[in-house]
Coordinates of C-alpha atoms in Angstrom, one line a residue:
M1 CA 132.4 -8.5 -10.5
I2 CA 136.1 -10.3 -11.2
S3 CA 136.2 -14.2 -11.3
V4 CA 139.4 -15.6 -9.8
G5 CA 138.7 -19.0 -8.5
L6 CA 137.4 -19.7 -11.7
R7 CA 140.0 -20.7 -15.1
L8 CA 138.5 -20.8 -17.9
T9 CA 140.3 -20.5 -22.4
D10 CA 138.9 -18.2 -25.1
Q11 CA 137.7 -20.8 -26.3
V12 CA 135.3 -20.7 -24.2
F13 CA 134.3 -17.6 -22.9
P14 CA 136.4 -15.1 -25.1
G15 CA 138.8 -12.6 -24.0
P16 CA 136.8 -9.3 -22.8
E17 CA 136.1 -6.2 -25.2
E18 CA 136.0 -3.8 -22.6
P19 CA 137.4 -5.1 -18.7
I20 CA 136.4 -4.2 -15.8
A21 CA 139.3 -5.3 -13.9
K22 CA 142.8 -6.6 -14.6
L23 CA 143.4 -10.3 -13.8
P24 CA 145.4 -11.7 -11.5
T25 CA 148.8 -13.1 -12.0
A26 CA 149.6 -16.0 -9.6
S27 CA 151.0 -13.9 -7.3
E28 CA 148.8 -11.2 -7.7
N29 CA 145.4 -9.7 -7.1
P30 CA 142.8 -8.2 -9.2
E31 CA 143.5 -4.9 -9.7
M32 CA 140.3 -2.2 -10.3
I33 CA 140.3 0.2 -14.0
L34 CA 140.0 3.2 -12.7
D35 CA 137.7 6.0 -13.9
G36 CA 139.5 9.0 -15.4
I37 CA 142.0 9.1 -18.2
D38 CA 145.0 6.3 -18.2
K39 CA 148.6 8.0 -17.0
N40 CA 150.3 5.5 -18.9
T41 CA 148.2 4.8 -22.0
G42 CA 145.8 8.7 -22.3
K43 CA 142.9 6.5 -22.3
A44 CA 139.7 7.1 -21.2
V45 CA 137.9 5.1 -18.9
I46 CA 133.9 5.5 -17.6
K47 CA 132.4 2.1 -16.0
R48 CA 129.4 0.6 -15.8
I49 CA 126.1 0.3 -13.8
V50 CA 126.7 -3.5 -13.5
L51 CA 122.8 -5.0 -12.2
S52 CA 123.1 -7.5 -9.2
R53 CA 119.9 -8.6 -8.1
T54 CA 116.1 -6.7 -9.4
A55 CA 115.8 -3.4 -10.2
N56 CA 112.6 -1.5 -11.9
V57 CA 113.8 0.1 -14.9
E58 CA 113.2 3.0 -17.6
L59 CA 113.1 1.1 -21.7
L60 CA 115.5 3.7 -23.6
R61 CA 115.8 1.2 -26.8
A62 CA 115.3 -2.2 -27.5
E63 CA 117.6 -3.7 -30.6
S64 CA 116.8 -7.4 -29.8
P65 CA 116.0 -9.7 -27.2
S66 CA 119.8 -10.2 -26.7
R67 CA 120.7 -6.3 -26.2
I68 CA 118.5 -4.3 -24.6
W69 CA 118.7 -1.2 -23.6
V70 CA 117.8 0.3 -20.1
R71 CA 118.3 3.3 -17.6
L72 CA 117.4 3.2 -13.6
P73 CA 114.9 5.9 -12.3
N74 CA 116.9 7.6 -10.2
H75 CA 118.6 8.6 -13.5
I76 CA 121.0 11.8 -13.5
T77 CA 121.0 11.9 -17.4
D78 CA 118.7 14.8 -17.4
T79 CA 120.4 16.9 -14.7
T80 CA 124.1 16.3 -14.6
L81 CA 124.7 15.4 -17.5
T82 CA 123.0 17.4 -19.4
F83 CA 125.1 20.1 -21.2
R84 CA 123.4 23.6 -21.7
E85 CA 124.5 26.5 -22.0
P86 CA 126.8 28.1 -21.3
F87 CA 129.4 25.6 -20.8
E88 CA 132.9 25.4 -21.6
L89 CA 133.0 23.5 -25.0
K90 CA 136.4 22.8 -26.3
P91 CA 136.3 21.6 -30.3
K92 CA 137.7 17.7 -30.1
T93 CA 140.8 17.9 -32.1
K94 CA 141.8 13.4 -32.1
I95 CA 139.1 11.2 -33.1
V96 CA 140.0 8.0 -32.0
Q97 CA 137.6 4.6 -31.6
G98 CA 136.8 4.3 -28.2
D99 CA 137.5 7.8 -27.2
Y100 CA 134.4 10.5 -25.3
A101 CA 133.8 13.5 -26.6
V102 CA 130.6 15.2 -25.5
A103 CA 128.2 15.6 -29.1
P104 CA 125.3 17.6 -29.6
I105 CA 121.2 15.3 -29.4
A106 CA 119.1 17.6 -29.3
E107 CA 118.8 21.2 -30.8
R108 CA 122.1 23.4 -28.3
T109 CA 122.0 20.7 -25.7
F110 CA 124.7 18.4 -25.8
R111 CA 125.4 14.8 -23.9
R112 CA 128.3 12.5 -23.1
C113 CA 129.1 10.0 -26.6
R114 CA 131.4 7.3 -27.1
I115 CA 133.7 7.3 -31.0
L116 CA 132.4 3.8 -32.4
E117 CA 134.1 4.0 -35.7
T118 CA 136.2 6.9 -37.4
A119 CA 135.1 9.5 -40.7
N120 CA 133.3 7.0 -43.4
E121 CA 133.0 7.5 -47.2
Y122 CA 131.3 10.5 -46.4
E123 CA 133.4 11.7 -43.3
L124 CA 130.6 10.5 -41.1
I125 CA 132.1 9.4 -37.1
K126 CA 129.5 7.2 -35.5
I127 CA 129.1 8.3 -32.1
F128 CA 126.7 6.1 -29.2
F129 CA 126.0 8.1 -26.3
I130 CA 126.4 6.2 -23.4
D131 CA 123.2 8.1 -21.3
D132 CA 120.6 7.6 -24.1
A133 CA 122.1 4.3 -25.8
T134 CA 121.8 6.6 -29.2
T135 CA 123.4 6.2 -32.4
A136 CA 124.2 9.1 -34.3
F137 CA 126.9 10.2 -37.8
V138 CA 127.9 13.3 -36.1
K139 CA 130.7 15.8 -38.0
K140 CA 133.4 15.8 -36.2
E141 CA 133.2 19.6 -35.5
C142 CA 130.6 18.8 -33.1
L143 CA 132.6 17.0 -31.3
A144 CA 133.6 17.9 -27.8
E145 CA 136.1 17.3 -25.6
M146 CA 134.9 15.3 -22.0
D147 CA 136.2 17.1 -19.1
E148 CA 137.7 14.7 -16.6
H149 CA 135.8 15.4 -14.1
Y150 CA 132.8 13.2 -16.1
M151 CA 134.9 10.5 -16.8
F152 CA 133.8 9.6 -12.6
Y153 CA 129.6 9.3 -13.4
P154 CA 129.4 5.7 -14.9
W155 CA 127.3 4.7 -17.5
Q156 CA 123.6 5.7 -17.2
A157 CA 122.4 3.4 -20.3
I158 CA 122.4 -0.7 -18.7
Q159 CA 122.3 -3.6 -21.4
I160 CA 119.8 -6.1 -20.6
S161 CA 119.7 -9.8 -22.1
L162 CA 116.4 -11.9 -22.1
F163 CA 117.7 -15.3 -20.5
G164 CA 116.3 -17.9 -21.4
V165 CA 115.3 -16.9 -25.5
Y166 CA 116.9 -18.1 -29.2
P167 CA 116.5 -17.5 -32.4
A168 CA 114.7 -20.3 -34.3
I169 CA 116.9 -21.4 -37.8
G170 CA 115.3 -21.5 -40.8
D171 CA 114.8 -23.7 -43.8
G172 CA 118.2 -23.4 -45.2
E173 CA 119.6 -21.1 -43.0
T174 CA 123.6 -21.2 -41.3
E175 CA 123.6 -19.3 -38.1
S176 CA 121.0 -18.2 -35.8
M177 CA 120.2 -14.7 -35.5
W178 CA 117.1 -12.4 -34.6
S179 CA 114.7 -11.7 -37.4
V180 CA 113.0 -7.8 -38.6
D181 CA 109.8 -8.9 -37.1
T182 CA 111.1 -10.3 -33.9
C183 CA 113.0 -7.8 -33.4
F184 CA 109.5 -4.9 -34.3
N185 CA 107.3 -7.0 -32.2
L186 CA 109.6 -7.3 -28.9
A187 CA 110.5 -3.6 -28.9
E188 CA 106.2 -3.5 -29.2
I189 CA 105.2 -5.4 -26.1
L190 CA 108.4 -3.1 -24.0
L191 CA 107.1 0.2 -25.6
G192 CA 103.6 -0.7 -23.9
F193 CA 105.1 -0.6 -20.0
S194 CA 105.6 2.5 -17.9
I195 CA 107.9 0.9 -16.8
L196 CA 110.1 -2.3 -16.5
R197 CA 111.5 -4.7 -14.3
V198 CA 114.3 -6.9 -13.9
E199 CA 115.9 -10.0 -12.2
V200 CA 119.3 -10.5 -13.2
V201 CA 120.1 -14.0 -13.2
L202 CA 123.2 -15.5 -11.9
S203 CA 125.9 -17.3 -13.1
T204 CA 128.3 -19.9 -11.9
V205 CA 131.2 -17.5 -14.1
V206 CA 131.5 -14.0 -13.4
F207 CA 132.2 -12.4 -16.5
N208 CA 135.4 -9.5 -16.0
D209 CA 133.6 -7.3 -19.5
Y210 CA 131.5 -4.4 -18.9
A211 CA 130.4 -4.8 -22.8
R212 CA 128.7 -8.3 -21.9
P213 CA 125.3 -7.7 -21.2
I214 CA 123.6 -8.6 -18.0
P215 CA 121.5 -11.6 -19.0
V216 CA 117.8 -11.1 -16.9
K217 CA 114.6 -12.2 -17.0
L218 CA 112.2 -9.4 -17.5
F219 CA 108.5 -8.6 -16.2
G220 CA 106.9 -5.3 -17.5
I221 CA 104.8 -3.5 -14.9
E222 CA 101.9 -1.8 -15.5
G223 CA 100.3 2.0 -14.5
D224 CA 99.7 1.4 -11.0
Q225 CA 100.7 -1.5 -10.3
L226 CA 103.7 0.0 -9.1
E227 CA 101.7 1.2 -6.1
E228 CA 101.2 -2.1 -4.9
K229 CA 102.8 -4.4 -2.6
E230 CA 102.1 -7.2 -4.8
H231 CA 103.1 -5.6 -8.3
K232 CA 105.4 -8.8 -8.8
S233 CA 102.9 -10.7 -8.5
R234 CA 100.1 -9.1 -10.8
S235 CA 103.5 -8.2 -13.8
V236 CA 103.9 -10.3 -16.9
E237 CA 107.0 -11.9 -18.1
V238 CA 108.1 -10.2 -21.5
K239 CA 109.1 -13.7 -22.3
Q240 CA 106.1 -15.9 -22.2
I241 CA 104.1 -12.9 -23.7
L242 CA 106.7 -13.0 -27.3
E243 CA 106.3 -16.8 -27.5
K244 CA 102.3 -16.1 -28.2
K245 CA 103.0 -13.1 -30.7
V246 CA 106.0 -14.8 -32.4
P247 CA 106.0 -18.6 -31.5
T248 CA 108.0 -19.7 -34.5
Q249 CA 111.0 -17.6 -34.6
I250 CA 112.1 -18.3 -31.1
V251 CA 113.3 -20.9 -28.7
S252 CA 112.2 -21.0 -25.0
M253 CA 114.2 -22.8 -22.9
D254 CA 113.7 -23.3 -18.8
L255 CA 117.4 -22.9 -17.7
H256 CA 119.3 -21.7 -14.6
D257 CA 123.0 -20.7 -15.0
A258 CA 124.1 -17.6 -17.0
A259 CA 126.8 -18.7 -17.8
F260 CA 126.8 -20.2 -21.0
H261 CA 123.7 -17.4 -21.9
E262 CA 124.6 -16.9 -25.7
I263 CA 124.2 -13.1 -27.1
Y264 CA 122.6 -13.3 -31.5
E265 CA 123.2 -10.5 -33.6
V266 CA 120.1 -9.3 -35.8
A267 CA 119.5 -10.1 -39.6
E268 CA 119.7 -6.6 -41.1
T269 CA 121.9 -4.2 -42.7
V270 CA 122.6 -1.0 -41.2
E271 CA 121.1 2.2 -43.2
I272 CA 124.9 4.6 -43.2
P273 CA 123.5 8.4 -43.8
E274 CA 125.6 10.7 -46.5
D275 CA 124.9 13.7 -43.9
A276 CA 124.3 14.6 -41.2
L277 CA 121.7 16.7 -39.0
D278 CA 121.5 19.8 -38.7
I279 CA 122.6 19.5 -35.2
H280 CA 125.6 17.3 -35.8
Q281 CA 127.3 19.3 -38.4
C282 CA 129.5 21.7 -36.0
I283 CA 129.4 23.3 -32.8
P284 CA 127.2 26.3 -33.1
A285 CA 129.5 29.1 -33.4
D286 CA 127.0 31.3 -31.4
W287 CA 127.5 29.0 -27.6
K288 CA 127.7 30.8 -24.8
H289 CA 131.0 29.5 -23.1
K290 CA 130.7 31.1 -20.6
D291 CA 128.7 33.0 -17.5
E292 CA 130.1 36.3 -17.9
V293 CA 128.5 37.9 -14.5
E294 CA 129.1 34.2 -12.7
M295 CA 132.8 34.5 -14.0
A296 CA 132.8 37.7 -12.6
E297 CA 131.4 37.0 -9.2
K298 CA 134.1 34.1 -8.5
E299 CA 136.5 36.5 -9.7
E300 CA 135.9 38.9 -6.6
E301 CA 134.5 35.8 -4.5
T302 CA 138.7 34.4 -4.9
E303 CA 140.4 37.7 -4.2
E304 CA 138.4 38.1 -1.6
L305 CA 138.7 34.5 0.1
F306 CA 143.4 34.5 -0.7
N307 CA 145.8 36.7 -0.3
K308 CA 147.7 37.1 -4.0
D309 CA 150.6 36.3 -2.1
S310 CA 149.9 33.1 -0.5
L311 CA 147.0 30.8 -0.3
T312 CA 145.8 32.2 3.7
P313 CA 142.1 32.6 3.7
E314 CA 142.0 36.8 4.2
K315 CA 138.2 37.7 5.1
E316 CA 137.0 33.8 5.0
H317 CA 134.4 33.8 7.5
E318 CA 135.3 31.3 10.4
D319 CA 132.4 29.2 10.3
W320 CA 134.2 28.1 6.8
D321 CA 137.3 28.1 8.0
P322 CA 139.3 24.3 7.3
R323 CA 142.3 25.5 10.1
Q324 CA 139.1 25.9 12.8
N325 CA 136.5 23.6 11.6
K326 CA 137.4 19.9 13.1
I327 CA 135.3 16.7 13.8
E328 CA 136.1 15.1 17.5
M329 CA 136.5 11.4 16.9
P330 CA 135.0 8.8 19.8
T331 CA 137.1 8.2 22.5
I332 CA 136.7 4.9 23.9
E333 CA 134.8 6.3 27.3
E334 CA 132.4 8.7 25.2
L335 CA 131.4 4.8 23.4
A336 CA 130.9 3.3 26.6
E337 CA 128.8 6.3 27.7
N338 CA 126.4 7.5 25.1
F339 CA 126.5 3.5 23.2
R340 CA 126.5 1.3 25.2
F341 CA 124.0 -1.2 24.7
P342 CA 120.7 -1.5 27.3
D343 CA 121.5 -4.9 28.5
P344 CA 119.8 -6.0 32.4
P345 CA 122.1 -4.2 35.5
G346 CA 125.6 -5.7 36.1
S347 CA 126.2 -7.7 32.7
E348 CA 129.7 -6.3 30.8
P349 CA 129.5 -2.5 28.5
R350 CA 129.7 -3.2 25.1
I351 CA 128.1 -2.1 22.4
M352 CA 126.2 -3.4 19.0
L353 CA 127.4 -2.0 15.8
H354 CA 126.7 -2.7 12.0
V355 CA 129.9 -3.9 9.4
E356 CA 130.0 -1.9 7.0
G357 CA 131.1 -5.5 4.1
K358 CA 132.3 -3.5 1.5
C359 CA 135.0 -1.3 2.9
T360 CA 136.3 -4.9 4.5
K361 CA 140.2 -4.6 3.2
N362 CA 141.5 -7.3 5.8
P363 CA 141.8 -8.2 9.4
F364 CA 144.0 -4.7 10.5
E365 CA 141.2 -2.6 8.4
W366 CA 137.2 -2.6 8.9
Y367 CA 134.5 -0.3 9.6
A368 CA 131.3 -0.6 11.6
R369 CA 129.0 1.7 12.4
P370 CA 127.1 2.2 16.0
I371 CA 123.9 1.8 15.8
V372 CA 122.2 2.0 19.5
K373 CA 122.1 5.4 21.7
T374 CA 121.5 5.3 24.5
G375 CA 122.0 9.0 25.8
K376 CA 121.8 12.6 25.8
N377 CA 124.6 15.2 26.8
E378 CA 125.5 18.7 25.9
R379 CA 127.4 18.3 22.9
E380 CA 125.4 15.9 20.9
E381 CA 121.8 17.8 21.8
N382 CA 121.0 18.0 18.8
L383 CA 122.2 14.0 16.6
P384 CA 120.4 13.7 13.9
W385 CA 119.8 9.6 15.0
T386 CA 119.4 10.9 18.4
S387 CA 116.0 9.9 20.3
Q388 CA 115.1 11.0 23.6
K389 CA 113.2 7.1 23.9
D390 CA 115.7 5.0 22.8
T391 CA 116.8 3.5 25.2
E392 CA 113.1 1.7 25.9
E393 CA 111.7 1.5 22.5
F394 CA 115.3 -0.2 21.9
K395 CA 114.2 -2.8 24.6
E396 CA 111.2 -3.6 21.9
V397 CA 112.8 -4.2 18.7
D398 CA 112.9 -7.4 17.4
L399 CA 116.9 -8.5 16.5
V400 CA 116.3 -8.8 13.1
D401 CA 115.8 -4.8 12.7
W402 CA 118.8 -4.0 14.5
I403 CA 120.9 -2.8 11.3
L404 CA 117.4 -1.6 9.4
Y405 CA 117.4 1.0 12.0
G406 CA 121.4 1.7 11.7
N407 CA 121.2 2.2 8.1
D408 CA 118.4 5.0 8.8
Q409 CA 120.2 7.2 11.3
L410 CA 123.0 6.9 7.9
T411 CA 120.3 7.8 5.8
S412 CA 118.6 10.5 8.1
F413 CA 122.1 12.0 8.5
A414 CA 122.7 12.2 4.6
E415 CA 119.8 13.5 3.6
Q416 CA 120.3 16.6 5.7
L417 CA 124.4 16.4 4.0
D418 CA 122.6 16.2 0.7
N419 CA 119.6 18.9 1.3
Y420 CA 122.7 21.7 2.0
Y421 CA 125.2 21.1 0.2
S422 CA 123.7 20.6 -3.3
N423 CA 123.1 24.2 -3.0
A424 CA 125.7 26.1 -4.5
K425 CA 125.7 28.5 -2.9
N426 CA 126.8 26.8 0.6
R427 CA 129.6 25.0 -1.9
K428 CA 133.2 26.9 -1.4
P429 CA 135.9 24.7 -3.5
L430 CA 139.0 23.5 -0.7
R431 CA 142.3 23.9 -3.1
R432 CA 144.7 21.5 -2.9
E433 CA 147.5 23.7 -2.4
E434 CA 145.9 24.4 0.9
I435 CA 145.1 21.3 1.6
Q436 CA 149.0 20.8 1.0
I437 CA 149.3 23.4 3.5
M438 CA 147.7 22.1 6.0
R439 CA 149.3 18.7 6.1
K440 CA 152.4 20.2 5.5
E441 CA 151.7 22.4 9.2
N442 CA 150.8 18.9 10.2
R443 CA 146.8 20.1 11.1
E444 CA 144.2 17.0 10.4
V445 CA 141.9 18.8 7.1
F446 CA 138.5 17.7 7.5
A447 CA 135.4 18.5 4.4
V448 CA 132.8 17.7 2.4
C449 CA 133.8 15.4 -1.3
A450 CA 131.5 14.5 -3.7
V451 CA 130.9 10.9 -4.4
N452 CA 130.0 9.2 -7.9
E453 CA 126.9 7.9 -8.3
E454 CA 127.2 4.1 -7.3
K455 CA 127.6 5.7 -3.4
A456 CA 126.2 8.5 -3.3
N457 CA 122.7 6.1 -4.8
Y458 CA 123.4 3.9 -0.9
T459 CA 125.1 7.3 1.8
G460 CA 124.0 10.3 -0.1
E461 CA 126.0 12.2 -2.6
W462 CA 127.5 14.5 -0.4
Q463 CA 129.3 12.6 2.4
R464 CA 131.9 14.2 5.3
V465 CA 135.4 12.9 4.7
L466 CA 138.9 13.6 6.9
I467 CA 141.8 13.8 3.8
V468 CA 144.5 11.5 4.5
N469 CA 147.0 12.1 1.9
C470 CA 146.5 15.2 -1.1
D471 CA 148.9 14.9 -3.7
E472 CA 147.9 14.8 -8.2
F473 CA 144.9 13.0 -6.3
A474 CA 143.5 12.9 -2.7
E475 CA 142.9 10.1 -0.2
V476 CA 140.3 10.6 2.5
R477 CA 139.0 8.4 4.7
F478 CA 134.4 8.6 4.7
L479 CA 133.6 9.2 8.3
D480 CA 129.9 8.1 7.5
S481 CA 129.5 5.4 6.1
G482 CA 133.3 4.1 5.7
G483 CA 136.1 2.7 3.8
R484 CA 138.6 4.6 2.1
D485 CA 139.6 6.1 -1.5
M486 CA 140.8 8.5 -3.8
V487 CA 139.1 11.3 -5.0
L488 CA 139.9 13.8 -7.6
T489 CA 140.6 17.2 -5.9
S490 CA 138.2 19.2 -7.3
S491 CA 135.5 17.2 -5.7
L492 CA 136.8 18.9 -1.9
Y493 CA 135.2 21.0 -0.5
R494 CA 135.0 23.3 3.1
I495 CA 132.9 21.9 5.6
H496 CA 130.4 24.0 7.4
K497 CA 130.9 24.3 11.2
Q498 CA 127.6 22.9 12.0
H499 CA 128.5 19.6 10.1
C500 CA 131.4 18.6 12.5
R501 CA 129.6 19.5 15.5
F502 CA 128.5 15.4 15.3
P503 CA 131.0 12.7 15.8
P504 CA 131.9 10.5 12.9
M505 CA 128.8 7.6 12.0
C506 CA 131.3 4.9 10.7
L507 CA 134.1 4.0 12.8
R508 CA 137.6 1.8 11.8
F509 CA 138.8 -0.5 13.4
S510 CA 141.5 -3.4 13.8
I511 CA 141.5 -7.1 15.4
H512 CA 143.9 -7.7 17.7
G513 CA 146.1 -11.0 18.0
V514 CA 146.9 -12.2 15.2
S515 CA 148.9 -12.6 12.2
T516 CA 148.7 -14.3 8.6
K517 CA 149.5 -18.1 8.6
V518 CA 150.7 -17.1 5.3
N519 CA 152.8 -14.7 5.3
S520 CA 154.3 -15.2 9.2
N521 CA 158.0 -15.0 8.3
K522 CA 158.0 -12.2 6.1
A523 CA 159.0 -8.8 6.8
D524 CA 155.1 -6.9 6.0
K525 CA 153.1 -9.4 6.8
A526 CA 150.5 -8.6 4.2
W527 CA 147.6 -10.9 4.4
T528 CA 146.7 -13.4 1.5
T529 CA 143.2 -12.9 -0.3
K530 CA 142.2 -16.5 1.3
E531 CA 142.6 -15.0 4.3
T532 CA 140.4 -11.7 3.9
S533 CA 138.3 -13.9 2.5
R534 CA 138.1 -16.7 5.0
F535 CA 137.7 -13.3 8.2
R536 CA 135.3 -11.1 5.9
M537 CA 132.6 -14.6 6.2
C538 CA 133.8 -14.7 10.0
L539 CA 133.5 -10.7 10.3
R540 CA 129.8 -11.9 9.5
E541 CA 127.7 -8.3 8.0
D542 CA 124.3 -10.2 7.9
V543 CA 123.5 -9.4 11.5
P544 CA 124.6 -6.8 14.4
I545 CA 127.8 -7.5 16.4
F546 CA 129.5 -6.7 19.8
I547 CA 132.1 -5.5 21.1
N548 CA 132.7 -5.4 24.3
V549 CA 133.6 -2.5 26.2
S550 CA 137.2 -3.6 28.1
D551 CA 137.7 -5.3 24.2
L552 CA 139.1 -2.2 22.6
A553 CA 142.4 0.5 23.2
P554 CA 143.6 2.6 20.4
M555 CA 146.3 1.9 18.1
V556 CA 149.6 4.4 19.1
L557 CA 151.3 4.9 15.6
P558 CA 154.8 4.0 16.2
Q559 CA 157.4 7.1 16.6
R560 CA 159.0 6.1 13.9
K561 CA 156.5 6.3 9.6
D562 CA 155.4 2.8 8.4
P563 CA 154.3 2.5 5.6
R564 CA 151.6 -0.3 5.3
P565 CA 148.0 1.7 5.2
Y566 CA 147.0 -0.4 8.1
F567 CA 148.9 1.9 10.6
A568 CA 146.7 5.7 10.6
N569 CA 144.9 8.2 13.3
Y570 CA 141.7 7.4 14.9
V571 CA 142.0 3.6 14.8
L572 CA 140.9 1.4 17.4
M573 CA 142.0 -2.1 18.3
V574 CA 139.3 -5.3 19.0
K575 CA 140.2 -8.0 20.8
N576 CA 137.4 -10.2 20.5
V577 CA 133.2 -10.0 18.6
S578 CA 130.2 -11.5 19.3
Y579 CA 127.2 -12.4 17.5
I580 CA 123.4 -12.4 18.6
D581 CA 122.7 -15.5 17.2
E582 CA 126.0 -18.0 17.7
S583 CA 127.9 -18.8 20.8
A584 CA 131.6 -19.2 18.6
T585 CA 132.7 -15.1 18.6
L586 CA 135.0 -13.8 15.4
M587 CA 138.1 -14.9 17.1
D588 CA 137.1 -18.9 17.7
R589 CA 136.1 -19.1 13.3
F590 CA 138.9 -17.0 12.2
L591 CA 141.8 -19.8 14.6
D592 CA 140.0 -22.3 14.1
T593 CA 143.1 -24.5 12.2
S594 CA 140.3 -26.8 10.5
E595 CA 139.7 -23.4 8.4
E596 CA 141.4 -22.5 4.9
G597 CA 142.7 -19.1 5.4
C598 CA 142.8 -18.9 8.7
A599 CA 144.9 -17.0 10.9
I600 CA 146.8 -17.6 14.1
K601 CA 148.1 -15.9 17.6
D602 CA 150.4 -13.6 17.8
P603 CA 150.2 -10.3 20.9
N604 CA 152.5 -8.4 19.1
E605 CA 150.1 -7.3 15.9
P606 CA 149.6 -5.8 14.6
I607 CA 151.2 -3.6 17.8
P608 CA 151.0 -4.8 21.7
W609 CA 147.7 -4.0 23.8
T610 CA 147.4 -0.2 25.0
R611 CA 145.9 -0.1 27.7

């Protein structure tokens, strides 16, 4: 989302109103601005959904061709982000522009909002509901604090802009602005479609600004056309309809680069009410903050689960005991036995994998999922991705379908976890203090983690994790989807014994025998941004990869603790990687000195070979 290769002045592209990341200096990498409350500034941050491809959306509000608010069909506004009784509401005492709060959107119904303006001459505060794209003027007394937990869900409302359309300049006008009539006609057009399709327009510059509307080509899809395979060809472009309705009020241009797409305002003044609506006066005096029955049950469960003098479980059923529930990591021998690709007899044993490109951090930390299953043993009899006809069927599958097959495996298991842990009765919190005690006992702690919507859309809302570290936040490794991340400890729950029977679906790897060329003389030998980018390009995630079993070895951690992040448990070192559609291997490409960002050979990195 961040353009680091192209440097432009603020005169060409003004600074971001709401930055996505802290842009790097000459010696630094970009740093994503994290969700939640910033420890240094105390400022709350909630990310927005940034569309990057074609998507079906529903209309929320059309302000003008430059500012249209939409929402994805699978939004969570009506479920997770709507607050009704019983729900704890703490009155907001400090009103700061740009801060977030919870406010009533309907009778005894609250949703998330952002404070746009503090009290005006009528003592009203202007707010914007970030999941519904509506504005309201409210009294201070109706605003409540937003729990930090709800800051980890992105805005559900997405702001887009109609690309290639500009307001016409009339006689006597000095600047371009959208007329009220144009905006009214646009809204009328969009309301005539049950669903819309957006096609994001590519840009030579990627803007570091959440507040900038996303330039798109917008299409209307009517009713049952959505069910047709060819609905794209029969959809109608909104720009063409608008041209016919207001031909003298707009200028349409056939452009291709969204970098210089301009945003225009509306030529009308917003009327400010003198008083707030009844629902925006205050939090109801009889609002039910807690469910007394539910609270009593939770207290009873807590007393049963924990001894008051310690954090050791007393009456916890062994099926939920985190001290006993462990997910076994596959050995190289098990990989060779259970995931060997069905090559002709006598061929070198190898396994096929799909690289999780978004999780690749550098050559010493990347993730991939085996996508071929060739047999069963007693331990894996009930694996959700296992089929008795695997070997026979795989030989008939076109190679380009391998990745789709692997994704189906992951989706199938994710659905099982979601179905189980979405039931509140199956969620048992794993306390931070208990995690820390078990880690001090040198125990590995496995859990299920409730992930944010952006990650959940692809790999499920509930995911198995290995807790790597636990302080104020917890660092976890996602065992089935790959990667590491920092999460709230409140998002971690006990894993049931039945979900520990299956080995991780995604493995962590480290390339062996290479080192950074640029920083080879430095103590940490850190990979540069260019070297990491080159490695990602060489590794490839668009096709399956092959690794010979003989080219695998476990990473044995040094006896002295090493602070470098790629030294971790359950990492497999890899000597080389090959591909389906080319003879050149990963090492051939990554060591190619004619390419910028190439590596150099080093048989001792990251550690000497262990097999």
